[in-house]
C-alpha cells in the first residue's frame, strides 16, 4: 500500500497499517501521547513479525507498562519468552528495579571498604529520581548497543512511554554524550569516574543507531483528534532536530462510516459527532505530518487483550464491524448512570475556600480536560484560581481557549524551570567563587539531572501557593508524576533527618498527604488497561501516604446513549469496568459521558462539568456517590 499525502478522510475500510510491516527496520519505536494505542500497535506488530518467521524482542520503556496484561503473563525487568507467540520475547524496563540494580553496581564494590556513614551517604545520593532515570536509560541504550542482545533478534520493537518522557529518553544519549564531552562535571548520577569513558562510547553508539534510517523507524501514533495530531507533529520536529528522520504516522481508532441497511434510519448523534470530530482533525492535520507516510487503523469494538484480538488489529474495518452486526438489532445494553457530575465534586472542593486539586492518571485519559473543567467551574463561581500543568506535552491554553475572570493559566516548563534554577544557584553558591569555580559550577548545572530538581522546586512553589487560593494542577502521565512524587518524598526525608524528632516543619509531601489541603482526582477511562493502571497509581499514592479523593471516569460511551453498533459494543465493555470502579476502588466517583461536542472553551468546559454537554445521555443531576474503599 502506498500511503497518501492526505489521509482518505477517516475511512479505515480502505486505509490500514501495512507499509512499515512490509519493510520493517531493525528497531521500531512506537511513540505518541498516552492512550493513543501505542502498546496495542507495538504488541500487534511484534506478533505479525513473529508470524512471518522473525525473532522479535518487545520492550516497554513506559513506567506504567501493561504489555504483560496484553499477553496474560508476568513480564518484568528481564527478558522472558512470551509463551503464546513462538519467536517472541519481551521485557518491561521497570524504573525501580533498574535503579536498585544500578545502586548496587555502584555501592557493592565499596561495601565493607568504606565507613558505614559514607556508604549511607552514597546510597542516599543515588536514591532520587535522577538516578532512576539514568538507570532506566542505561538499560535502554544497552538494548541498542549490546551485541549479545542484538544478535539474538531480527527486530526489537519498543513500546515507549508517553511523548514527553519518550523525547527525554530518546534524546538523553545525546544529552549525556554532550555533557561528558564538555568535561567530567558531577558524576554522582553516573557512578565511579572510571566508568565515564565506557559510558561515553555506549551513548555515542546509541545516538548513531537512533539516527540511522537503515536501522531505526519511528512510528508516531495519534488518535484522530486535533490535540493528538498536533502532539506528534511537535514530537516529529523535536526528534528530527536530533537527527531521527525515518518517521511514519499511524492514526489509530478511526470510526468507519455508518453501516445501515436502511439509508433512512436515524443517524446516531454520538457516532456522527465522533466521525465529524475525527474528519475535522484529519483535515486539519499539520503539513509536517502530511509529508510523512500516513496510515490509519479502524476503531475496534473489543479490548485488545490476547493474541487473537492483536491479530485482528490490522484487518480492514469491515471485519470488525461484521463481528458486531449480530448485536445491532438487539436491545440496547444497560448503560451506566451518570453518577455525580464534576460540578458536584466542585461543590465539595469549593467549600474549603482554597486548596490544591491535582488530576492524575495515564496519559490520554483526559486529565487536562478534567483539570480545565474544574478550574473554569471554580473561577465561574467567583473564586481566584491558578490552573497549571507539570506535563511537558500539555497545552492548557488550547483547552481553556478563552478568558475567564479570576482564572490564571500557566505551565511548569522544564526548560524555563531549569534556567531559573541555574540562575538562582549561581547567584547563591557562586557569589564567592572565582572564575574557575564558576566554570565548574556551571558545568555541574548542565547535567540533565538538573531538570528534575528544577521541576520539583517549581512544583513545591505551586503547592505553597494553594494555601491562599485554589490551584488546579494537570499532572504529567503516571510514570513522570511518580518520579516527581519520589523527589518530593526524598526532600521530605532529608528535611526530617535534618530537623530531628523535636523539629517542627511542613514539607510539600505533608501538604499532599493532608486531604484538607490537597484533593487528588484520579482520571481514567472505562477500559481494562486504564482502570488497572489507575488502581496501580492509587496503590502507589497510598504507599506514599497520599489518599486519592475521587475518581473521574471520562468519555464514557456507556453513559452517552449511543446506538451505533461498534460504539454500543464498546459501551458494554465499559460497564464491566465501571462496576469494578464502583465495587471498591473509588470513594467518590464522577462519570463524564462521551460528548459529540469538542470540550474546548469556557462554555463547553462548564457544560462538561455539569454533565449537560452536547450529545450526553442526561443532565447529570445526581448527587455525589460515596462508597467504601
mmCIF file with all atom_site columns, C-alpha atoms in Angstrom, residues 141-151:
data_model
loop_
_atom_site.group_PDB
_atom_site.id
_atom_site.type_symbol
_atom_site.label_atom_id
_atom_site.label_alt_id
_atom_site.label_comp_id
_atom_site.label_asym_id
_atom_site.label_entity_id
_atom_site.label_seq_id
_atom_site.pdbx_PDB_ins_code
_atom_site.Cartn_x
_atom_site.Cartn_y
_atom_site.Cartn_z
_atom_site.occupancy
_atom_site.B_iso_or_equiv
_atom_site.pdbx_formal_charge
_atom_site.auth_seq_id
_atom_site.auth_comp_id
_atom_site.auth_asym_id
_atom_site.auth_atom_id
_atom_site.pdbx_PDB_model_num
ATOM 1  C CA . UNK A 1 141 ? 20.910 2.130   25.450 1.00 0.00 ? 141 UNK A CA 1
ATOM 2  C CA . UNK A 1 142 ? 22.263 -1.340  26.211 1.00 0.00 ? 142 UNK A CA 1
ATOM 3  C CA . UNK A 1 143 ? 19.482 -2.838  24.090 1.00 0.00 ? 143 UNK A CA 1
ATOM 4  C CA . UNK A 1 144 ? 20.650 -0.694  21.178 1.00 0.00 ? 144 UNK A CA 1
ATOM 5  C CA . UNK A 1 145 ? 24.353 -1.452  21.548 1.00 0.00 ? 145 UNK A CA 1
ATOM 6  C CA . UNK A 1 146 ? 24.870 -4.815  23.267 1.00 0.00 ? 146 UNK A CA 1
ATOM 7  C CA . UNK A 1 147 ? 25.954 -7.385  20.644 1.00 0.00 ? 147 UNK A CA 1
ATOM 8  C CA . UNK A 1 148 ? 24.668 -10.178 22.879 1.00 0.00 ? 148 UNK A CA 1
ATOM 9  C CA . UNK A 1 149 ? 21.136 -8.769  22.749 1.00 0.00 ? 149 UNK A CA 1
ATOM 10 C CA . UNK A 1 150 ? 21.233 -7.619  19.136 1.00 0.00 ? 150 UNK A CA 1
ATOM 11 C CA . UNK A 1 151 ? 22.483 -10.958 17.842 1.00 0.00 ? 151 UNK A CA 1
#
